[in-house]
Amino acid sequence: MKILSNESLKNYTTVKIGGYAEKLYFPESIEELSDLINQLSEEDYYIISGGSNILINDKKTYKNVVSLIKMDNSVMELGDGKFYVGASVKLQKLINIINKKGFGGIEYLFSVPALVGGSVAMNAGRGKVHGLSISDYIEEVRVLDKGVIKVLSKEECNFKYRDSIFKKNNNKLIVLGVTFTFDKGYPEELKKIRQERINISQSNQDASGYNFGSVFRKHNRVIMQVIRITHPGYKTGMSFSKKSSNWLINQGEGTYSQAISLITRVEKLHKVIGQKIIREVIIWK
Ligand SMILES: Cc1cc2nc3c(=O)[nH]c(=O)nc-3n(C[C@H](O)[C@H](O)[C@H](O)COP(=O)(O)OP(=O)(O)OC[C@H]3O[C@@H](n4cnc5c(N)ncnc54)[C@H](O)[C@@H]3O)c2cc1C
C-alpha cells in the first residue's frame, strides 16, 4: 500500500484547500483497508474519496487520512440491470459502463466529480425538487464496520435527502461496494441524456474557480442573495458564486477561515430570521 508522509491534502479536494496528513494511506484492496483500520485507533482517522464535498482546515495536520481512490475500481455485471460496483469507481466511469450495456438512471450525476463510495455516503442526487438520488437504484451496500465486513440493506442505510447512516458514524462505517439495479435504456438515448446533463452543468454551474458544489442542503435563496450582495467575499479567495447561488468559489487563494466566515455569516442570518439551514459540505475542523 502506498503511504505518503506529511502530504498536503489540498490537491485531494476539488476546492483546493486543506492542511496536511501526517500519513496519507492508499489501500489497494478491501483486505488492506481492513488491516489498516484495525491498526488505527477508533478516533484517529479520516476517510476521503473524490474530495468533492469536503472543506479541510488548512491550519491543521491530521494524523491519519485514508484515501479510497485505489481500493476497489471494479464493476461487475450480475444480470438484469444488476451491478456490483466498488467504492473507488468514479461516477462518470460507472455511468459510461452501464449505459453501454443498455442500463441507466443516474445520468444526472455525470457532471459530479465523485466516487461511488462518497456518493452513496452523501446520497448524491439532483436538486430537491427533482426528488432523484443515487439511493433510488441501490439494493444493498457492503460496508466495513469497525474492521468487520457486513452487508446492509437499503433500509438499514437510512437514506434521506443528501443523508445516510454513513454521515452519522464519524467515518466508522465505510462503504466498500454497492449493489445497484438500474433501469433498462437504449445506449443512444442514454448518450443523449448524458450530453444534456453536460450542457445543463455547463450553462448553470460556476466553473470560474475551485469549489465543492453546494454548501447547504437546506437554505433560503433570498438570504443567500442578500449575503452575496452585502458580503461579496474575498476577491482572490473565497466568495459566493453569482451563477450557482449555493456554491462557494475559490479563485485560487481561498482559505479555510475565509470559507468558514462566509458559511457562519449565512448560518447566523438564517437563525436570526428564524429560517432553517442545514449544511451539506463536510467540514474537517
Ligand atoms: C462541480 C461539482 C458538482 C457537484 N454536483 C453535485 C450534484 O449534482 N449532486 C450532489 O449530490 N452533489 C454534488 N456535488 C457534491 C459532491 O460531489 C457529492 O457530495 C459527492 O457525493 C461527494 O463524493 P466524494 O467521493 O467526492 O466524497 P468525499 O467528498 O471524498 O467525501 C464526502 C464524505 O463522505 C465520506 N466518505 C467518502 N467515501 C466514503 C466511503 N467509501 N464510505 C463512507 N464514507 C465515505 C467522507 O469521509 C466525507 O465525510 C458536486 C461537487 C462538485 C465539486
JSON list of C-alpha atoms in Angstrom, two decimals, residues 25-230:
[
{"chain": "A", "resi": 25, "resn": "TYR", "atom": "CA", "xyz": [-2.79, 5.88, 3.08]},
{"chain": "A", "resi": 26, "resn": "PHE", "atom": "CA", "xyz": [-3.95, 4.44, -0.25]},
{"chain": "A", "resi": 27, "resn": "PRO", "atom": "CA", "xyz": [-5.22, 0.89, 0.42]},
{"chain": "A", "resi": 28, "resn": "GLU", "atom": "CA", "xyz": [-5.46, -1.13, -2.79]},
{"chain": "A", "resi": 29, "resn": "SER", "atom": "CA", "xyz": [-7.89, -3.80, -1.64]},
{"chain": "A", "resi": 30, "resn": "ILE", "atom": "CA", "xyz": [-10.58, -4.38, 0.96]},
{"chain": "A", "resi": 31, "resn": "GLU", "atom": "CA", "xyz": [-8.13, -6.57, 2.89]},
{"chain": "A", "resi": 32, "resn": "GLU", "atom": "CA", "xyz": [-5.54, -3.77, 3.01]},
{"chain": "A", "resi": 33, "resn": "LEU", "atom": "CA", "xyz": [-8.18, -1.30, 4.13]},
{"chain": "A", "resi": 34, "resn": "SER", "atom": "CA", "xyz": [-9.50, -3.68, 6.77]},
{"chain": "A", "resi": 35, "resn": "ASP", "atom": "CA", "xyz": [-6.00, -4.38, 8.17]},
{"chain": "A", "resi": 36, "resn": "LEU", "atom": "CA", "xyz": [-5.26, -0.67, 8.23]},
{"chain": "A", "resi": 37, "resn": "ILE", "atom": "CA", "xyz": [-8.50, 0.26, 10.01]},
{"chain": "A", "resi": 38, "resn": "ASN", "atom": "CA", "xyz": [-7.80, -2.45, 12.61]},
{"chain": "A", "resi": 39, "resn": "GLN", "atom": "CA", "xyz": [-4.39, -0.87, 13.26]},
{"chain": "A", "resi": 40, "resn": "LEU", "atom": "CA", "xyz": [-5.61, 2.69, 13.53]},
{"chain": "A", "resi": 41, "resn": "SER", "atom": "CA", "xyz": [-7.28, 3.70, 16.74]},
{"chain": "A", "resi": 42, "resn": "GLU", "atom": "CA", "xyz": [-11.02, 4.41, 16.64]},
{"chain": "A", "resi": 43, "resn": "GLU", "atom": "CA", "xyz": [-10.87, 8.20, 16.80]},
{"chain": "A", "resi": 44, "resn": "ASP", "atom": "CA", "xyz": [-7.79, 8.54, 14.78]},
{"chain": "A", "resi": 45, "resn": "TYR", "atom": "CA", "xyz": [-8.53, 8.58, 11.07]},
{"chain": "A", "resi": 46, "resn": "TYR", "atom": "CA", "xyz": [-10.43, 10.38, 8.34]},
{"chain": "A", "resi": 47, "resn": "ILE", "atom": "CA", "xyz": [-11.78, 8.94, 5.10]},
{"chain": "A", "resi": 48, "resn": "ILE", "atom": "CA", "xyz": [-11.62, 10.76, 1.77]},
{"chain": "A", "resi": 49, "resn": "SER", "atom": "CA", "xyz": [-12.87, 9.64, -1.66]},
{"chain": "A", "resi": 50, "resn": "GLY", "atom": "CA", "xyz": [-13.31, 12.16, -4.51]},
{"chain": "A", "resi": 51, "resn": "GLY", "atom": "CA", "xyz": [-12.84, 15.05, -2.06]},
{"chain": "A", "resi": 52, "resn": "SER", "atom": "CA", "xyz": [-15.66, 16.89, -3.82]},
{"chain": "A", "resi": 53, "resn": "ASN", "atom": "CA", "xyz": [-17.76, 17.82, -0.81]},
{"chain": "A", "resi": 54, "resn": "ILE", "atom": "CA", "xyz": [-15.14, 18.38, 1.88]},
{"chain": "A", "resi": 55, "resn": "LEU", "atom": "CA", "xyz": [-13.72, 21.54, 3.42]},
{"chain": "A", "resi": 56, "resn": "ILE", "atom": "CA", "xyz": [-10.47, 20.75, 5.26]},
{"chain": "A", "resi": 57, "resn": "ASN", "atom": "CA", "xyz": [-8.87, 23.05, 7.83]},
{"chain": "A", "resi": 58, "resn": "ASP", "atom": "CA", "xyz": [-5.68, 24.38, 6.23]},
{"chain": "A", "resi": 59, "resn": "LYS", "atom": "CA", "xyz": [-4.12, 25.22, 9.61]},
{"chain": "A", "resi": 60, "resn": "LYS", "atom": "CA", "xyz": [-4.27, 21.66, 10.84]},
{"chain": "A", "resi": 61, "resn": "THR", "atom": "CA", "xyz": [-2.27, 18.47, 10.46]},
{"chain": "A", "resi": 62, "resn": "TYR", "atom": "CA", "xyz": [-4.34, 15.28, 10.59]},
{"chain": "A", "resi": 63, "resn": "LYS", "atom": "CA", "xyz": [-2.68, 12.17, 11.93]},
{"chain": "A", "resi": 64, "resn": "ASN", "atom": "CA", "xyz": [-4.12, 9.55, 9.58]},
{"chain": "A", "resi": 65, "resn": "VAL", "atom": "CA", "xyz": [-6.09, 10.09, 6.40]},
{"chain": "A", "resi": 66, "resn": "VAL", "atom": "CA", "xyz": [-7.27, 7.16, 4.29]},
{"chain": "A", "resi": 67, "resn": "SER", "atom": "CA", "xyz": [-7.88, 7.80, 0.60]},
{"chain": "A", "resi": 68, "resn": "LEU", "atom": "CA", "xyz": [-10.19, 5.28, -1.06]},
{"chain": "A", "resi": 69, "resn": "ILE", "atom": "CA", "xyz": [-9.29, 6.16, -4.65]},
{"chain": "A", "resi": 70, "resn": "LYS", "atom": "CA", "xyz": [-7.42, 2.88, -5.24]},
{"chain": "A", "resi": 71, "resn": "MET", "atom": "CA", "xyz": [-9.35, 0.45, -3.04]},
{"chain": "A", "resi": 72, "resn": "ASP", "atom": "CA", "xyz": [-11.81, -1.20, -5.45]},
{"chain": "A", "resi": 73, "resn": "ASN", "atom": "CA", "xyz": [-12.28, 0.02, -9.02]},
{"chain": "A", "resi": 74, "resn": "SER", "atom": "CA", "xyz": [-14.28, -2.95, -10.24]},
{"chain": "A", "resi": 75, "resn": "VAL", "atom": "CA", "xyz": [-17.72, -3.03, -11.89]},
{"chain": "A", "resi": 76, "resn": "MET", "atom": "CA", "xyz": [-19.33, -6.47, -12.05]},
{"chain": "A", "resi": 77, "resn": "GLU", "atom": "CA", "xyz": [-22.41, -7.14, -14.15]},
{"chain": "A", "resi": 78, "resn": "LEU", "atom": "CA", "xyz": [-24.78, -9.54, -12.38]},
{"chain": "A", "resi": 79, "resn": "GLY", "atom": "CA", "xyz": [-27.59, -9.64, -14.96]},
{"chain": "A", "resi": 80, "resn": "ASP", "atom": "CA", "xyz": [-30.96, -7.90, -15.47]},
{"chain": "A", "resi": 81, "resn": "GLY", "atom": "CA", "xyz": [-29.54, -4.44, -14.75]},
{"chain": "A", "resi": 82, "resn": "LYS", "atom": "CA", "xyz": [-27.89, -5.52, -11.53]},
{"chain": "A", "resi": 83, "resn": "PHE", "atom": "CA", "xyz": [-24.26, -4.43, -10.94]},
{"chain": "A", "resi": 84, "resn": "TYR", "atom": "CA", "xyz": [-21.85, -4.71, -8.02]},
{"chain": "A", "resi": 85, "resn": "VAL", "atom": "CA", "xyz": [-19.69, -1.59, -8.01]},
{"chain": "A", "resi": 86, "resn": "GLY", "atom": "CA", "xyz": [-16.54, -0.97, -5.95]},
{"chain": "A", "resi": 87, "resn": "ALA", "atom": "CA", "xyz": [-16.48, 2.19, -3.83]},
{"chain": "A", "resi": 88, "resn": "SER", "atom": "CA", "xyz": [-13.50, 3.64, -5.74]},
{"chain": "A", "resi": 89, "resn": "VAL", "atom": "CA", "xyz": [-15.24, 3.71, -9.11]},
{"chain": "A", "resi": 90, "resn": "LYS", "atom": "CA", "xyz": [-15.75, 7.22, -10.50]},
{"chain": "A", "resi": 91, "resn": "LEU", "atom": "CA", "xyz": [-19.38, 8.11, -11.22]},
{"chain": "A", "resi": 92, "resn": "GLN", "atom": "CA", "xyz": [-18.59, 9.00, -14.83]},
{"chain": "A", "resi": 93, "resn": "LYS", "atom": "CA", "xyz": [-16.96, 5.62, -15.39]},
{"chain": "A", "resi": 94, "resn": "LEU", "atom": "CA", "xyz": [-19.93, 3.81, -13.86]},
{"chain": "A", "resi": 95, "resn": "ILE", "atom": "CA", "xyz": [-22.44, 5.74, -15.99]},
{"chain": "A", "resi": 96, "resn": "ASN", "atom": "CA", "xyz": [-20.45, 5.09, -19.18]},
{"chain": "A", "resi": 97, "resn": "ILE", "atom": "CA", "xyz": [-20.25, 1.35, -18.45]},
{"chain": "A", "resi": 98, "resn": "ILE", "atom": "CA", "xyz": [-23.91, 0.81, -17.58]},
{"chain": "A", "resi": 99, "resn": "ASN", "atom": "CA", "xyz": [-25.12, 3.00, -20.46]},
{"chain": "A", "resi": 100, "resn": "LYS", "atom": "CA", "xyz": [-23.07, 0.98, -22.96]},
{"chain": "A", "resi": 101, "resn": "LYS", "atom": "CA", "xyz": [-24.70, -2.16, -21.61]},
{"chain": "A", "resi": 102, "resn": "GLY", "atom": "CA", "xyz": [-28.18, -0.65, -22.05]},
{"chain": "A", "resi": 103, "resn": "PHE", "atom": "CA", "xyz": [-28.93, 0.46, -18.49]},
{"chain": "A", "resi": 104, "resn": "GLY", "atom": "CA", "xyz": [-29.18, 3.82, -16.80]},
{"chain": "A", "resi": 105, "resn": "GLY", "atom": "CA", "xyz": [-30.99, 6.12, -14.41]},
{"chain": "A", "resi": 106, "resn": "ILE", "atom": "CA", "xyz": [-28.24, 8.22, -12.83]},
{"chain": "A", "resi": 107, "resn": "GLU", "atom": "CA", "xyz": [-27.06, 10.19, -15.87]},
{"chain": "A", "resi": 108, "resn": "TYR", "atom": "CA", "xyz": [-27.86, 13.42, -13.98]},
{"chain": "A", "resi": 109, "resn": "LEU", "atom": "CA", "xyz": [-24.77, 12.62, -11.88]},
{"chain": "A", "resi": 110, "resn": "PHE", "atom": "CA", "xyz": [-22.47, 12.60, -14.93]},
{"chain": "A", "resi": 111, "resn": "SER", "atom": "CA", "xyz": [-21.04, 16.02, -14.04]},
{"chain": "A", "resi": 112, "resn": "VAL", "atom": "CA", "xyz": [-20.34, 15.14, -10.40]},
{"chain": "A", "resi": 113, "resn": "PRO", "atom": "CA", "xyz": [-16.59, 14.60, -9.73]},
{"chain": "A", "resi": 114, "resn": "ALA", "atom": "CA", "xyz": [-17.10, 11.93, -7.10]},
{"chain": "A", "resi": 115, "resn": "LEU", "atom": "CA", "xyz": [-16.52, 8.25, -6.38]},
{"chain": "A", "resi": 116, "resn": "VAL", "atom": "CA", "xyz": [-19.31, 5.75, -5.80]},
{"chain": "A", "resi": 117, "resn": "GLY", "atom": "CA", "xyz": [-18.48, 5.33, -2.08]},
{"chain": "A", "resi": 118, "resn": "GLY", "atom": "CA", "xyz": [-18.56, 9.07, -1.36]},
{"chain": "A", "resi": 119, "resn": "SER", "atom": "CA", "xyz": [-21.71, 9.49, -3.44]},
{"chain": "A", "resi": 120, "resn": "VAL", "atom": "CA", "xyz": [-23.50, 6.78, -1.51]},
{"chain": "A", "resi": 121, "resn": "ALA", "atom": "CA", "xyz": [-22.36, 8.21, 1.84]},
{"chain": "A", "resi": 122, "resn": "MET", "atom": "CA", "xyz": [-23.69, 11.65, 0.80]},
{"chain": "A", "resi": 123, "resn": "ASN", "atom": "CA", "xyz": [-26.67, 10.19, -1.10]},
{"chain": "A", "resi": 124, "resn": "ALA", "atom": "CA", "xyz": [-25.76, 12.40, -4.06]},
{"chain": "A", "resi": 125, "resn": "GLY", "atom": "CA", "xyz": [-28.58, 13.44, -6.31]},
{"chain": "A", "resi": 126, "resn": "ARG", "atom": "CA", "xyz": [-30.34, 16.11, -8.28]},
{"chain": "A", "resi": 127, "resn": "GLY", "atom": "CA", "xyz": [-31.85, 19.23, -6.67]},
{"chain": "A", "resi": 128, "resn": "LYS", "atom": "CA", "xyz": [-34.58, 18.58, -4.09]},
{"chain": "A", "resi": 129, "resn": "VAL", "atom": "CA", "xyz": [-37.42, 19.48, -6.49]},
{"chain": "A", "resi": 130, "resn": "HIS", "atom": "CA", "xyz": [-36.39, 16.63, -8.78]},
{"chain": "A", "resi": 131, "resn": "GLY", "atom": "CA", "xyz": [-36.50, 14.04, -5.99]},
{"chain": "A", "resi": 132, "resn": "LEU", "atom": "CA", "xyz": [-33.69, 11.95, -7.53]},
{"chain": "A", "resi": 133, "resn": "SER", "atom": "CA", "xyz": [-30.85, 10.35, -5.58]},
{"chain": "A", "resi": 134, "resn": "ILE", "atom": "CA", "xyz": [-28.30, 7.62, -6.19]},
{"chain": "A", "resi": 135, "resn": "SER", "atom": "CA", "xyz": [-30.05, 5.57, -3.47]},
{"chain": "A", "resi": 136, "resn": "ASP", "atom": "CA", "xyz": [-33.07, 5.13, -5.81]},
{"chain": "A", "resi": 137, "resn": "TYR", "atom": "CA", "xyz": [-31.09, 2.36, -7.52]},
{"chain": "A", "resi": 138, "resn": "ILE", "atom": "CA", "xyz": [-29.37, 0.80, -4.50]},
{"chain": "A", "resi": 139, "resn": "GLU", "atom": "CA", "xyz": [-30.25, -2.72, -3.34]},
{"chain": "A", "resi": 140, "resn": "GLU", "atom": "CA", "xyz": [-27.60, -3.19, -0.69]},
{"chain": "A", "resi": 141, "resn": "VAL", "atom": "CA", "xyz": [-24.29, -1.81, 0.48]},
{"chain": "A", "resi": 142, "resn": "ARG", "atom": "CA", "xyz": [-21.21, -3.76, 1.51]},
{"chain": "A", "resi": 143, "resn": "VAL", "atom": "CA", "xyz": [-19.53, -2.00, 4.43]},
{"chain": "A", "resi": 144, "resn": "LEU", "atom": "CA", "xyz": [-16.62, -2.20, 6.81]},
{"chain": "A", "resi": 145, "resn": "ASP", "atom": "CA", "xyz": [-17.93, -1.75, 10.35]},
{"chain": "A", "resi": 146, "resn": "LYS", "atom": "CA", "xyz": [-15.04, -1.49, 12.83]},
{"chain": "A", "resi": 147, "resn": "GLY", "atom": "CA", "xyz": [-12.98, -3.92, 10.78]},
{"chain": "A", "resi": 148, "resn": "VAL", "atom": "CA", "xyz": [-15.85, -6.36, 10.13]},
{"chain": "A", "resi": 149, "resn": "ILE", "atom": "CA", "xyz": [-17.34, -6.73, 6.63]},
{"chain": "A", "resi": 150, "resn": "LYS", "atom": "CA", "xyz": [-21.15, -6.60, 6.59]},
{"chain": "A", "resi": 151, "resn": "VAL", "atom": "CA", "xyz": [-23.93, -6.16, 4.06]},
{"chain": "A", "resi": 152, "resn": "LEU", "atom": "CA", "xyz": [-26.56, -3.52, 4.83]},
{"chain": "A", "resi": 153, "resn": "SER", "atom": "CA", "xyz": [-29.94, -3.49, 3.15]},
{"chain": "A", "resi": 154, "resn": "LYS", "atom": "CA", "xyz": [-31.05, -0.22, 1.56]},
{"chain": "A", "resi": 155, "resn": "GLU", "atom": "CA", "xyz": [-33.44, 0.32, 4.50]},
{"chain": "A", "resi": 156, "resn": "GLU", "atom": "CA", "xyz": [-30.62, -0.09, 7.02]},
{"chain": "A", "resi": 157, "resn": "CYS", "atom": "CA", "xyz": [-28.67, 2.66, 5.25]},
{"chain": "A", "resi": 158, "resn": "ASN", "atom": "CA", "xyz": [-31.43, 5.13, 6.20]},
{"chain": "A", "resi": 159, "resn": "PHE", "atom": "CA", "xyz": [-31.15, 7.21, 3.03]},
{"chain": "A", "resi": 160, "resn": "LYS", "atom": "CA", "xyz": [-32.78, 10.63, 3.06]},
{"chain": "A", "resi": 161, "resn": "TYR", "atom": "CA", "xyz": [-32.23, 13.80, 1.03]},
{"chain": "A", "resi": 162, "resn": "ARG", "atom": "CA", "xyz": [-28.38, 14.11, 0.91]},
{"chain": "A", "resi": 163, "resn": "ASP", "atom": "CA", "xyz": [-28.19, 11.98, 4.02]},
{"chain": "A", "resi": 164, "resn": "SER", "atom": "CA", "xyz": [-27.46, 8.42, 5.11]},
{"chain": "A", "resi": 165, "resn": "ILE", "atom": "CA", "xyz": [-26.30, 6.35, 8.06]},
{"chain": "A", "resi": 166, "resn": "PHE", "atom": "CA", "xyz": [-22.73, 6.82, 6.78]},
{"chain": "A", "resi": 167, "resn": "LYS", "atom": "CA", "xyz": [-22.77, 10.53, 7.65]},
{"chain": "A", "resi": 168, "resn": "LYS", "atom": "CA", "xyz": [-23.64, 9.80, 11.26]},
{"chain": "A", "resi": 169, "resn": "ASN", "atom": "CA", "xyz": [-20.90, 7.35, 12.06]},
{"chain": "A", "resi": 170, "resn": "ASN", "atom": "CA", "xyz": [-17.93, 9.66, 12.05]},
{"chain": "A", "resi": 171, "resn": "ASN", "atom": "CA", "xyz": [-16.30, 7.61, 9.30]},
{"chain": "A", "resi": 172, "resn": "LYS", "atom": "CA", "xyz": [-16.52, 4.39, 11.27]},
{"chain": "A", "resi": 173, "resn": "LEU", "atom": "CA", "xyz": [-18.85, 2.72, 8.75]},
{"chain": "A", "resi": 174, "resn": "ILE", "atom": "CA", "xyz": [-17.07, 2.60, 5.40]},
{"chain": "A", "resi": 175, "resn": "VAL", "atom": "CA", "xyz": [-18.77, 1.86, 2.08]},
{"chain": "A", "resi": 176, "resn": "LEU", "atom": "CA", "xyz": [-16.80, -0.87, 0.28]},
{"chain": "A", "resi": 177, "resn": "GLY", "atom": "CA", "xyz": [-19.11, -1.58, -2.64]},
{"chain": "A", "resi": 178, "resn": "VAL", "atom": "CA", "xyz": [-22.70, -1.25, -3.72]},
{"chain": "A", "resi": 179, "resn": "THR", "atom": "CA", "xyz": [-25.24, -3.45, -5.48]},
{"chain": "A", "resi": 180, "resn": "PHE", "atom": "CA", "xyz": [-27.44, -1.41, -7.82]},
{"chain": "A", "resi": 181, "resn": "THR", "atom": "CA", "xyz": [-30.30, -2.36, -10.11]},
{"chain": "A", "resi": 182, "resn": "PHE", "atom": "CA", "xyz": [-30.58, 0.17, -12.93]},
{"chain": "A", "resi": 183, "resn": "ASP", "atom": "CA", "xyz": [-33.36, 0.85, -15.44]},
{"chain": "A", "resi": 184, "resn": "LYS", "atom": "CA", "xyz": [-33.27, -0.52, -18.97]},
{"chain": "A", "resi": 185, "resn": "GLY", "atom": "CA", "xyz": [-32.48, 2.04, -21.66]},
{"chain": "A", "resi": 186, "resn": "TYR", "atom": "CA", "xyz": [-31.20, 2.43, -25.20]},
{"chain": "A", "resi": 187, "resn": "PRO", "atom": "CA", "xyz": [-27.49, 3.33, -25.36]},
{"chain": "A", "resi": 188, "resn": "GLU", "atom": "CA", "xyz": [-28.11, 6.07, -27.97]},
{"chain": "A", "resi": 189, "resn": "GLU", "atom": "CA", "xyz": [-30.85, 7.69, -25.84]},
{"chain": "A", "resi": 190, "resn": "LEU", "atom": "CA", "xyz": [-28.74, 7.42, -22.70]},
{"chain": "A", "resi": 191, "resn": "LYS", "atom": "CA", "xyz": [-25.87, 9.09, -24.57]},
{"chain": "A", "resi": 192, "resn": "LYS", "atom": "CA", "xyz": [-28.22, 11.99, -25.37]},
{"chain": "A", "resi": 193, "resn": "ILE", "atom": "CA", "xyz": [-29.25, 12.28, -21.69]},
{"chain": "A", "resi": 194, "resn": "ARG", "atom": "CA", "xyz": [-25.58, 12.36, -20.69]},
{"chain": "A", "resi": 195, "resn": "GLN", "atom": "CA", "xyz": [-24.93, 15.14, -23.20]},
{"chain": "A", "resi": 196, "resn": "GLU", "atom": "CA", "xyz": [-27.96, 17.07, -21.90]},
{"chain": "A", "resi": 197, "resn": "ARG", "atom": "CA", "xyz": [-26.51, 16.81, -18.41]},
{"chain": "A", "resi": 198, "resn": "ILE", "atom": "CA", "xyz": [-23.16, 18.17, -19.62]},
{"chain": "A", "resi": 199, "resn": "ASN", "atom": "CA", "xyz": [-24.97, 21.07, -21.31]},
{"chain": "A", "resi": 200, "resn": "ILE", "atom": "CA", "xyz": [-27.02, 21.84, -18.16]},
{"chain": "A", "resi": 201, "resn": "SER", "atom": "CA", "xyz": [-23.95, 21.85, -15.95]},
{"chain": "A", "resi": 202, "resn": "GLN", "atom": "CA", "xyz": [-22.00, 24.00, -18.41]},
{"chain": "A", "resi": 203, "resn": "SER", "atom": "CA", "xyz": [-24.75, 26.61, -18.51]},
{"chain": "A", "resi": 204, "resn": "ASN", "atom": "CA", "xyz": [-25.84, 26.53, -14.83]},
{"chain": "A", "resi": 205, "resn": "GLN", "atom": "CA", "xyz": [-22.73, 25.67, -12.85]},
{"chain": "A", "resi": 206, "resn": "ASP", "atom": "CA", "xyz": [-19.96, 28.08, -11.99]},
{"chain": "A", "resi": 207, "resn": "ALA", "atom": "CA", "xyz": [-16.65, 26.82, -13.34]},
{"chain": "A", "resi": 208, "resn": "SER", "atom": "CA", "xyz": [-14.78, 30.09, -12.71]},
{"chain": "A", "resi": 209, "resn": "GLY", "atom": "CA", "xyz": [-12.89, 28.65, -9.71]},
{"chain": "A", "resi": 210, "resn": "TYR", "atom": "CA", "xyz": [-12.43, 25.65, -7.44]},
{"chain": "A", "resi": 211, "resn": "ASN", "atom": "CA", "xyz": [-15.46, 24.55, -5.43]},
{"chain": "A", "resi": 212, "resn": "PHE", "atom": "CA", "xyz": [-17.20, 21.70, -3.63]},
{"chain": "A", "resi": 213, "resn": "GLY", "atom": "CA", "xyz": [-20.66, 22.06, -5.15]},
{"chain": "A", "resi": 214, "resn": "SER", "atom": "CA", "xyz": [-23.46, 23.02, -2.79]},
{"chain": "A", "resi": 215, "resn": "VAL", "atom": "CA", "xyz": [-22.64, 24.43, 0.63]},
{"chain": "A", "resi": 216, "resn": "PHE", "atom": "CA", "xyz": [-26.09, 23.84, 2.14]},
{"chain": "A", "resi": 217, "resn": "ARG", "atom": "CA", "xyz": [-28.70, 21.18, 1.59]},
{"chain": "A", "resi": 218, "resn": "LYS", "atom": "CA", "xyz": [-31.44, 23.40, 3.05]},
{"chain": "A", "resi": 219, "resn": "HIS", "atom": "CA", "xyz": [-31.32, 27.18, 2.88]},
{"chain": "A", "resi": 220, "resn": "ASN", "atom": "CA", "xyz": [-33.25, 30.29, 1.92]},
{"chain": "A", "resi": 221, "resn": "ARG", "atom": "CA", "xyz": [-32.31, 31.56, -1.54]},
{"chain": "A", "resi": 222, "resn": "VAL", "atom": "CA", "xyz": [-33.23, 35.19, -0.78]},
{"chain": "A", "resi": 223, "resn": "ILE", "atom": "CA", "xyz": [-30.98, 35.25, 2.28]},
{"chain": "A", "resi": 224, "resn": "MET", "atom": "CA", "xyz": [-28.15, 33.79, 0.21]},
{"chain": "A", "resi": 225, "resn": "GLN", "atom": "CA", "xyz": [-28.59, 36.57, -2.35]},
{"chain": "A", "resi": 226, "resn": "VAL", "atom": "CA", "xyz": [-28.59, 39.23, 0.37]},
{"chain": "A", "resi": 227, "resn": "ILE", "atom": "CA", "xyz": [-25.35, 37.82, 1.78]},
{"chain": "A", "resi": 228, "resn": "ARG", "atom": "CA", "xyz": [-23.77, 37.66, -1.65]},
{"chain": "A", "resi": 229, "resn": "ILE", "atom": "CA", "xyz": [-24.56, 41.32, -2.28]},
{"chain": "A", "resi": 230, "resn": "THR", "atom": "CA", "xyz": [-23.68, 42.66, 1.18]}
]
